[in-house]
PDB file of C-alpha atoms in Angstrom:
ATOM      1  CA  MET A   1      -0.261  11.208-121.522  1.00 68.00           C
ATOM      2  CA  TYR A   2      -0.376   7.576-122.283  1.00 72.00           C
ATOM      3  CA  ASN A   3      -2.902   6.373-120.279  1.00 79.00           C
ATOM      4  CA  LYS A   4      -4.886   5.164-122.955  1.00 88.00           C
ATOM      5  CA  SER A   5      -2.668   4.596-125.395  1.00 94.00           C
ATOM      6  CA  SER A   6       0.018   2.630-123.767  1.00 95.00           C
ATOM      7  CA  LYS A   7      -1.832  -1.192-124.684  1.00 93.00           C
ATOM      8  CA  PHE A   8      -1.597   0.362-128.509  1.00 95.00           C
ATOM      9  CA  TYR A   9       2.047   2.473-128.488  1.00 95.00           C
ATOM     10  CA  ASP A  10       3.959  -0.200-130.250  1.00 96.00           C
ATOM     11  CA  ALA A  11       0.927  -0.507-133.080  1.00 95.00           C
ATOM     12  CA  LEU A  12       1.387   3.142-133.830  1.00 94.00           C
ATOM     13  CA  TYR A  13       5.030   3.038-134.240  1.00 94.00           C
ATOM     14  CA  HIS A  14       5.294   0.001-136.059  1.00 93.00           C
ATOM     15  CA  PHE A  15       6.803   1.875-138.919  1.00 92.00           C
ATOM     16  CA  ARG A  16      10.432   2.335-136.319  1.00 93.00           C
ATOM     17  CA  ASP A  17      13.231  -0.276-137.301  1.00 95.00           C
ATOM     18  CA  TYR A  18      14.169  -0.171-133.379  1.00 96.00           C
ATOM     19  CA  LYS A  19      16.832  -3.392-134.111  1.00 96.00           C
ATOM     20  CA  ALA A  20      18.264  -1.291-136.491  1.00 96.00           C
ATOM     21  CA  ALA A  21      18.753   1.345-134.448  1.00 96.00           C
ATOM     22  CA  SER A  22      19.861  -0.229-131.144  1.00 96.00           C
ATOM     23  CA  GLU A  23      22.602  -1.837-133.021  1.00 96.00           C
ATOM     24  CA  LYS A  24      23.581   1.849-134.072  1.00 96.00           C
ATOM     25  CA  LEU A  25      23.241   3.426-130.639  1.00 97.00           C
ATOM     26  CA  SER A  26      25.498   0.155-130.039  1.00 97.00           C
ATOM     27  CA  LYS A  27      28.146   1.352-131.848  1.00 96.00           C
ATOM     28  CA  THR A  28      27.828   4.639-131.273  1.00 96.00           C
ATOM     29  CA  ILE A  29      28.556   3.843-127.579  1.00 97.00           C
ATOM     30  CA  ALA A  30      31.574   1.715-128.473  1.00 96.00           C
ATOM     31  CA  ASN A  31      32.508   4.084-130.535  1.00 95.00           C
ATOM     32  CA  HIS A  32      32.859   6.867-127.657  1.00 95.00           C
ATOM     33  CA  ASN A  33      33.104   4.238-124.566  1.00 95.00           C
ATOM     34  CA  ASN A  34      34.123   0.728-126.095  1.00 94.00           C
ATOM     35  CA  SER A  35      33.747  -0.335-121.538  1.00 96.00           C
ATOM     36  CA  ALA A  36      30.341   0.401-121.410  1.00 98.00           C
ATOM     37  CA  LYS A  37      28.403  -1.743-119.670  1.00 98.00           C
ATOM     38  CA  THR A  38      25.651  -0.525-118.492  1.00 98.00           C
ATOM     39  CA  ILE A  39      22.875   1.459-119.254  1.00 98.00           C
ATOM     40  CA  LEU A  40      19.831   3.856-118.061  1.00 98.00           C
ATOM     41  CA  ASP A  41      17.212   4.989-120.211  1.00 98.00           C
ATOM     42  CA  THR A  42      15.204   7.518-118.838  1.00 98.00           C
ATOM     43  CA  ALA A  43      12.033   7.830-120.622  1.00 98.00           C
ATOM     44  CA  CYS A  44      11.863   3.905-121.893  1.00 98.00           C
ATOM     45  CA  GLY A  45       8.386   3.727-122.771  1.00 97.00           C
ATOM     46  CA  THR A  46       7.653   0.157-124.131  1.00 97.00           C
ATOM     47  CA  GLY A  47      11.277  -1.246-123.480  1.00 98.00           C
ATOM     48  CA  LYS A  48      11.813  -1.932-127.438  1.00 97.00           C
ATOM     49  CA  HIS A  49      15.124   0.217-126.975  1.00 97.00           C
ATOM     50  CA  ILE A  50      16.060  -2.370-124.496  1.00 98.00           C
ATOM     51  CA  GLU A  51      14.731  -5.615-125.729  1.00 97.00           C
ATOM     52  CA  TYR A  52      17.575  -4.721-128.393  1.00 97.00           C
ATOM     53  CA  MET A  53      20.393  -3.253-126.293  1.00 97.00           C
ATOM     54  CA  ASN A  54      20.174  -6.469-123.707  1.00 97.00           C
ATOM     55  CA  LYS A  55      22.082  -8.208-127.149  1.00 95.00           C
ATOM     56  CA  TYR A  56      25.475  -6.308-125.634  1.00 95.00           C
ATOM     57  CA  PHE A  57      24.385  -4.035-122.319  1.00 98.00           C
ATOM     58  CA  ASN A  58      22.874  -4.168-118.895  1.00 98.00           C
ATOM     59  CA  VAL A  59      20.156  -1.993-119.454  1.00 98.00           C
ATOM     60  CA  GLU A  60      17.813  -0.324-116.778  1.00 98.00           C
ATOM     61  CA  GLY A  61      14.526   1.374-117.688  1.00 98.00           C
ATOM     62  CA  LEU A  62      12.992   4.519-116.645  1.00 98.00           C
ATOM     63  CA  ASP A  63       9.914   5.679-117.208  1.00 98.00           C
ATOM     64  CA  ILE A  64       6.678   7.825-115.410  1.00 97.00           C
ATOM     65  CA  SER A  65       3.979   6.352-117.369  1.00 96.00           C
ATOM     66  CA  LEU A  66       2.756   2.468-115.064  1.00 96.00           C
ATOM     67  CA  GLU A  67       0.895   1.600-118.408  1.00 96.00           C
ATOM     68  CA  LEU A  68       3.741   1.594-120.292  1.00 97.00           C
ATOM     69  CA  LEU A  69       6.408   0.312-117.865  1.00 97.00           C
ATOM     70  CA  GLU A  70       4.095  -2.586-117.596  1.00 97.00           C
ATOM     71  CA  ILE A  71       4.967  -3.194-121.226  1.00 97.00           C
ATOM     72  CA  ALA A  72       8.146  -2.749-120.732  1.00 98.00           C
ATOM     73  CA  LYS A  73       8.115  -5.487-118.145  1.00 98.00           C
ATOM     74  CA  ALA A  74       6.226  -7.930-119.884  1.00 98.00           C
ATOM     75  CA  ARG A  75       8.397  -7.675-123.040  1.00 98.00           C
ATOM     76  CA  CYS A  76      11.845  -7.623-121.154  1.00 98.00           C
ATOM     77  CA  PRO A  77      10.985  -8.962-117.179  1.00 97.00           C
ATOM     78  CA  GLY A  78      15.074 -10.166-116.834  1.00 96.00           C
ATOM     79  CA  ASN A  79      15.922  -6.152-116.877  1.00 98.00           C
ATOM     80  CA  ILE A  80      15.183  -3.958-113.886  1.00 98.00           C
ATOM     81  CA  PHE A  81      12.818  -0.546-114.654  1.00 98.00           C
ATOM     82  CA  HIS A  82      12.054   1.912-112.800  1.00 98.00           C
ATOM     83  CA  GLN A  83       8.505   5.209-112.108  1.00 98.00           C
ATOM     84  CA  GLU A  84      10.618   8.078-111.836  1.00 98.00           C
ATOM     85  CA  SER A  85      10.238  11.370-113.560  1.00 98.00           C
ATOM     86  CA  MET A  86      13.088  11.818-115.495  1.00 98.00           C
ATOM     87  CA  ILE A  87      13.360  15.388-114.505  1.00 98.00           C
ATOM     88  CA  ASP A  88      15.138  14.581-110.909  1.00 98.00           C
ATOM     89  CA  PHE A  89      15.089  10.601-110.267  1.00 98.00           C
ATOM     90  CA  ASP A  90      17.554   9.772-108.112  1.00 98.00           C
ATOM     91  CA  LEU A  91      18.177   5.976-108.236  1.00 98.00           C
ATOM     92  CA  LYS A  92      21.930   5.945-106.151  1.00 97.00           C
ATOM     93  CA  LYS A  93      23.576   4.342-108.368  1.00 97.00           C
ATOM     94  CA  LYS A  94      25.418   5.349-111.794  1.00 98.00           C
ATOM     95  CA  TYR A  95      26.276   3.933-115.018  1.00 98.00           C
ATOM     96  CA  ASP A  96      28.254   3.823-117.844  1.00 98.00           C
ATOM     97  CA  VAL A  97      25.656   5.667-120.414  1.00 98.00           C
ATOM     98  CA  VAL A  98      22.041   7.213-119.996  1.00 98.00           C
ATOM     99  CA  THR A  99      20.208   7.997-122.654  1.00 98.00           C
ATOM    100  CA  CYS A 100      16.977   9.169-123.828  1.00 98.00           C
ATOM    101  CA  LEU A 101      15.763   8.590-127.289  1.00 97.00           C
ATOM    102  CA  PHE A 102      13.239   9.249-129.563  1.00 95.00           C
ATOM    103  CA  GLY A 103      12.638  12.764-128.635  1.00 96.00           C
ATOM    104  CA  SER A 104      11.141  12.293-125.741  1.00 97.00           C
ATOM    105  CA  ILE A 105      13.511  14.526-123.835  1.00 98.00           C
ATOM    106  CA  ALA A 106      10.301  17.390-125.506  1.00 97.00           C
ATOM    107  CA  TYR A 107       8.110  16.192-122.232  1.00 97.00           C
ATOM    108  CA  VAL A 108       9.914  18.026-119.583  1.00 98.00           C
ATOM    109  CA  LYS A 109       8.096  20.915-121.438  1.00 97.00           C
ATOM    110  CA  ILE A 110       9.880  23.550-120.496  1.00 97.00           C
ATOM    111  CA  LEU A 111      13.200  24.986-120.484  1.00 97.00           C
ATOM    112  CA  SER A 112      13.922  25.033-116.662  1.00 98.00           C
ATOM    113  CA  ASN A 113      13.067  21.212-116.660  1.00 98.00           C
ATOM    114  CA  LEU A 114      15.575  21.299-119.505  1.00 98.00           C
ATOM    115  CA  TYR A 115      18.579  22.242-117.259  1.00 98.00           C
ATOM    116  CA  THR A 116      17.089  19.662-114.338  1.00 98.00           C
ATOM    117  CA  ALA A 117      16.755  16.619-116.285  1.00 98.00           C
ATOM    118  CA  ILE A 118      19.978  17.097-118.367  1.00 98.00           C
ATOM    119  CA  ASP A 119      21.979  17.604-114.452  1.00 98.00           C
ATOM    120  CA  THR A 120      20.112  14.588-113.306  1.00 98.00           C
ATOM    121  CA  MET A 121      21.551  12.265-116.215  1.00 98.00           C
ATOM    122  CA  SER A 122      24.630  13.576-115.981  1.00 98.00           C
ATOM    123  CA  LYS A 123      24.683  12.818-112.030  1.00 98.00           C
ATOM    124  CA  HIS A 124      23.892   9.258-112.677  1.00 98.00           C
ATOM    125  CA  LEU A 125      27.260   8.857-114.672  1.00 98.00           C
ATOM    126  CA  ASN A 126      30.055   7.649-114.342  1.00 98.00           C
ATOM    127  CA  PRO A 127      33.849   9.137-114.944  1.00 96.00           C
ATOM    128  CA  ASN A 128      33.365   9.528-118.646  1.00 96.00           C
ATOM    129  CA  GLY A 129      30.090   7.638-118.645  1.00 98.00           C
ATOM    130  CA  LEU A 130      27.955   9.016-122.225  1.00 98.00           C
ATOM    131  CA  LEU A 131      25.052  10.832-122.306  1.00 98.00           C
ATOM    132  CA  ILE A 132      22.993  10.731-124.908  1.00 98.00           C
ATOM    133  CA  ILE A 133      20.066  11.912-126.301  1.00 98.00           C
ATOM    134  CA  GLU A 134      17.833  12.303-129.885  1.00 97.00           C
ATOM    135  CA  PRO A 135      16.200  15.739-129.581  1.00 97.00           C
ATOM    136  CA  TRP A 136      13.270  16.686-131.029  1.00 95.00           C
ATOM    137  CA  PHE A 137      11.973  19.992-133.054  1.00 94.00           C
ATOM    138  CA  SER A 138      13.634  23.293-131.611  1.00 93.00           C
ATOM    139  CA  LYS A 139      11.056  26.146-132.306  1.00 91.00           C
ATOM    140  CA  GLU A 140      12.297  26.808-135.886  1.00 90.00           C
ATOM    141  CA  SER A 141      11.570  22.956-137.036  1.00 91.00           C
ATOM    142  CA  PHE A 142       8.615  22.311-135.627  1.00 92.00           C
ATOM    143  CA  TRP A 143       5.574  22.479-138.105  1.00 86.00           C
ATOM    144  CA  ILE A 144       2.312  24.670-136.750  1.00 85.00           C
ATOM    145  CA  ASP A 145      -1.485  24.399-138.715  1.00 82.00           C
ATOM    146  CA  ARG A 146      -0.502  21.176-140.044  1.00 88.00           C
ATOM    147  CA  VAL A 147      -2.075  18.441-139.659  1.00 94.00           C
ATOM    148  CA  THR A 148      -0.713  14.422-139.563  1.00 94.00           C
ATOM    149  CA  SER A 149      -2.889  11.586-139.698  1.00 95.00           C
ATOM    150  CA  ASN A 150      -0.830   7.857-139.062  1.00 95.00           C
ATOM    151  CA  HIS A 151      -2.627   4.426-139.663  1.00 97.00           C
ATOM    152  CA  TYR A 152      -2.520   0.689-138.454  1.00 97.00           C
ATOM    153  CA  ASP A 153      -3.914  -1.972-140.534  1.00 97.00           C
ATOM    154  CA  GLU A 154      -3.813  -5.398-139.318  1.00 96.00           C
ATOM    155  CA  LYS A 155      -6.513  -8.055-139.505  1.00 95.00           C
ATOM    156  CA  ASP A 156      -7.399  -7.780-135.802  1.00 95.00           C
ATOM    157  CA  LEU A 157      -6.875  -4.206-134.951  1.00 97.00           C
ATOM    158  CA  LYS A 158      -6.989  -1.257-137.292  1.00 98.00           C
ATOM    159  CA  ILE A 159      -5.390   2.328-135.805  1.00 98.00           C
ATOM    160  CA  THR A 160      -5.950   5.755-136.995  1.00 97.00           C
ATOM    161  CA  TRP A 161      -4.355   8.673-135.327  1.00 97.00           C
ATOM    162  CA  MET A 162      -4.466  12.650-136.352  1.00 97.00           C
ATOM    163  CA  TYR A 163      -3.766  15.383-134.908  1.00 96.00           C
ATOM    164  CA  ALA A 164      -3.056  19.584-135.326  1.00 94.00           C
ATOM    165  CA  SER A 165       0.111  20.966-134.655  1.00 92.00           C
ATOM    166  CA  LYS A 166      -0.196  23.831-132.515  1.00 93.00           C
ATOM    167  CA  THR A 167       2.163  25.969-129.996  1.00 93.00           C
ATOM    168  CA  MET A 168       1.096  27.566-127.071  1.00 90.00           C
ATOM    169  CA  ASN A 169       3.454  29.260-123.933  1.00 86.00           C
ATOM    170  CA  ASP A 170       6.667  28.571-126.482  1.00 87.00           C
ATOM    171  CA  TYR A 171       5.774  24.676-125.850  1.00 94.00           C
ATOM    172  CA  ALA A 172       4.026  22.506-129.013  1.00 96.00           C
ATOM    173  CA  VAL A 173       0.690  20.859-128.293  1.00 95.00           C
ATOM    174  CA  LEU A 174      -0.830  17.716-129.996  1.00 94.00           C
ATOM    175  CA  ASP A 175      -4.621  16.809-129.244  1.00 95.00           C
ATOM    176  CA  ILE A 176      -3.817  13.319-131.134  1.00 96.00           C
ATOM    177  CA  ASN A 177      -7.364  12.014-131.898  1.00 97.00           C
ATOM    178  CA  TYR A 178      -7.481   7.505-131.805  1.00 97.00           C
ATOM    179  CA  LEU A 179      -9.834   5.531-132.889  1.00 98.00           C
ATOM    180  CA  VAL A 180      -8.968   2.520-132.507  1.00 97.00           C
ATOM    181  CA  GLY A 181     -10.702  -0.617-133.989  1.00 97.00           C
ATOM    182  CA  THR A 182     -10.823  -4.755-132.754  1.00 96.00           C
ATOM    183  CA  ASN A 183     -12.990  -7.931-133.582  1.00 94.00           C
ATOM    184  CA  GLU A 184     -14.903  -6.450-130.261  1.00 95.00           C
ATOM    185  CA  GLU A 185     -14.908  -2.482-130.235  1.00 96.00           C
ATOM    186  CA  ILE A 186     -14.931   0.210-132.215  1.00 97.00           C
ATOM    187  CA  SER A 187     -13.312   3.074-129.762  1.00 96.00           C
ATOM    188  CA  TYR A 188     -12.587   6.776-130.070  1.00 97.00           C
ATOM    189  CA  PHE A 189     -10.068   8.139-127.323  1.00 96.00           C
ATOM    190  CA  LYS A 190      -8.389  11.669-127.191  1.00 96.00           C
ATOM    191  CA  GLU A 191      -5.251  12.944-125.568  1.00 95.00           C
ATOM    192  CA  ARG A 192      -2.877  16.059-124.937  1.00 95.00           C
ATOM    193  CA  HIS A 193       0.228  15.805-125.691  1.00 95.00           C
ATOM    194  CA  GLU A 194       2.681  18.751-124.478  1.00 96.00           C
ATOM    195  CA  LEU A 195       6.121  19.293-125.785  1.00 97.00           C
ATOM    196  CA  GLY A 196       8.878  21.451-125.458  1.00 97.00           C
ATOM    197  CA  LEU A 197      10.817  22.866-128.418  1.00 97.00           C
ATOM    198  CA  PHE A 198      14.476  23.716-127.094  1.00 97.00           C
ATOM    199  CA  SER A 199      16.662  25.199-129.636  1.00 96.00           C
ATOM    200  CA  ASP A 200      20.259  23.985-130.263  1.00 96.00           C
ATOM    201  CA  TYR A 201      21.825  26.371-128.361  1.00 97.00           C
ATOM    202  CA  GLU A 202      20.132  25.774-124.912  1.00 97.00           C
ATOM    203  CA  TYR A 203      20.834  21.945-125.901  1.00 98.00           C
ATOM    204  CA  ARG A 204      24.455  22.329-125.663  1.00 98.00           C
ATOM    205  CA  ASP A 205      24.132  24.569-122.503  1.00 98.00           C
ATOM    206  CA  ALA A 206      22.297  22.665-120.323  1.00 98.00           C
ATOM    207  CA  MET A 207      25.107  19.784-121.506  1.00 98.00           C
ATOM    208  CA  GLU A 208      27.921  22.184-120.367  1.00 98.00           C
ATOM    209  CA  LYS A 209      26.883  23.306-117.341  1.00 98.00           C
ATOM    210  CA  ALA A 210      25.887  19.655-116.612  1.00 98.00           C
ATOM    211  CA  GLY A 211      29.662  19.245-116.735  1.00 98.00           C
ATOM    212  CA  LEU A 212      29.456  17.684-120.092  1.00 98.00           C
ATOM    213  CA  LYS A 213      31.768  17.956-123.517  1.00 98.00           C
ATOM    214  CA  VAL A 214      28.495  17.772-126.343  1.00 98.00           C
ATOM    215  CA  ARG A 215      29.263  17.295-129.979  1.00 96.00           C
ATOM    216  CA  HIS A 216      26.040  16.857-132.548  1.00 96.00           C
ATOM    217  CA  GLU A 217      25.793  14.649-134.796  1.00 94.00           C
ATOM    218  CA  THR A 218      23.033  15.223-137.680  1.00 92.00           C
ATOM    219  CA  GLU A 219      21.911  11.790-138.273  1.00 91.00           C
ATOM    220  CA  GLY A 220      19.804  10.146-135.101  1.00 92.00           C
ATOM    221  CA  LEU A 221      19.241   6.710-134.735  1.00 94.00           C
ATOM    222  CA  PHE A 222      16.436   6.023-136.806  1.00 92.00           C
ATOM    223  CA  GLY A 223      18.405   7.127-140.256  1.00 86.00           C
ATOM    224  CA  LYS A 224      19.059   9.417-142.832  1.00 80.00           C
ATOM    225  CA  GLY A 225      16.576  12.400-143.383  1.00 75.00           C
ATOM    226  CA  ILE A 226      14.344  10.585-139.983  1.00 78.00           C
ATOM    227  CA  GLY A 227      14.477  12.452-136.021  1.00 80.00           C
ATOM    228  CA  ASN A 228      16.415  15.923-135.220  1.00 91.00           C
ATOM    229  CA  GLY A 229      20.238  14.353-134.881  1.00 94.00           C
ATOM    230  CA  LEU A 230      21.360  12.690-132.021  1.00 97.00           C
ATOM    231  CA  TYR A 231      23.328  15.028-129.189  1.00 98.00           C
ATOM    232  CA  ILE A 232      26.323  12.687-127.419  1.00 98.00           C
ATOM    233  CA  ALA A 233      28.082  13.800-124.526  1.00 98.00           C
ATOM    234  CA  ILE A 234      31.038  12.671-122.358  1.00 98.00           C
ATOM    235  CA  LYS A 235      31.054  13.821-118.069  1.00 96.00           C
ATOM    236  CA  ASN A 236      34.114  15.224-118.254  1.00 84.00           C
TER     237      ASN A 236
END
């Protein structure tokens, strides 16, 4: 899904403060497990969280997109990265913390995959380990029939991306249109992103069935009023 937009990903989300979010994540981890040293960041994208989390932890990244991982590896050359699906990976090792941030869990798309992914993540946790998930929208909170646009405007790169929010078969469909201007050319391309719309009950039930004790905080890592909170689950 990020085959074409991957090289523009960081510019697309220039308005997100990853440093502050990572500092908050570090404090959250310390509050629940102050001996944690190792993290697996699933759906790590371009490694923006990892870049800042390296200050405190030994972090590995996992993502299915080779294009995004290449950017992450260039950003964090000392870290280990795995090209795997977050649904059913098997790294044959365990971590003190497993994360899935910035609503990326929604890319599992369907409910059965959510349960499998959370069970997979739980199996990669050490005893008393933490699973931390930033959820995406639920069916109730997702807006439909609404046009969203975002813009990036710098001297040598200008991007406008726009999509209408739709639903299909209980998941969200975003047909995102990109207009990208560089010194060399003006280009247009389109990507379809299909994301699951899971309820609070479904997240909690999946975590509990995976042997985790879960709580939900209303404020996410990017601050009050941004995102859909934070699930913090402890391995029993």
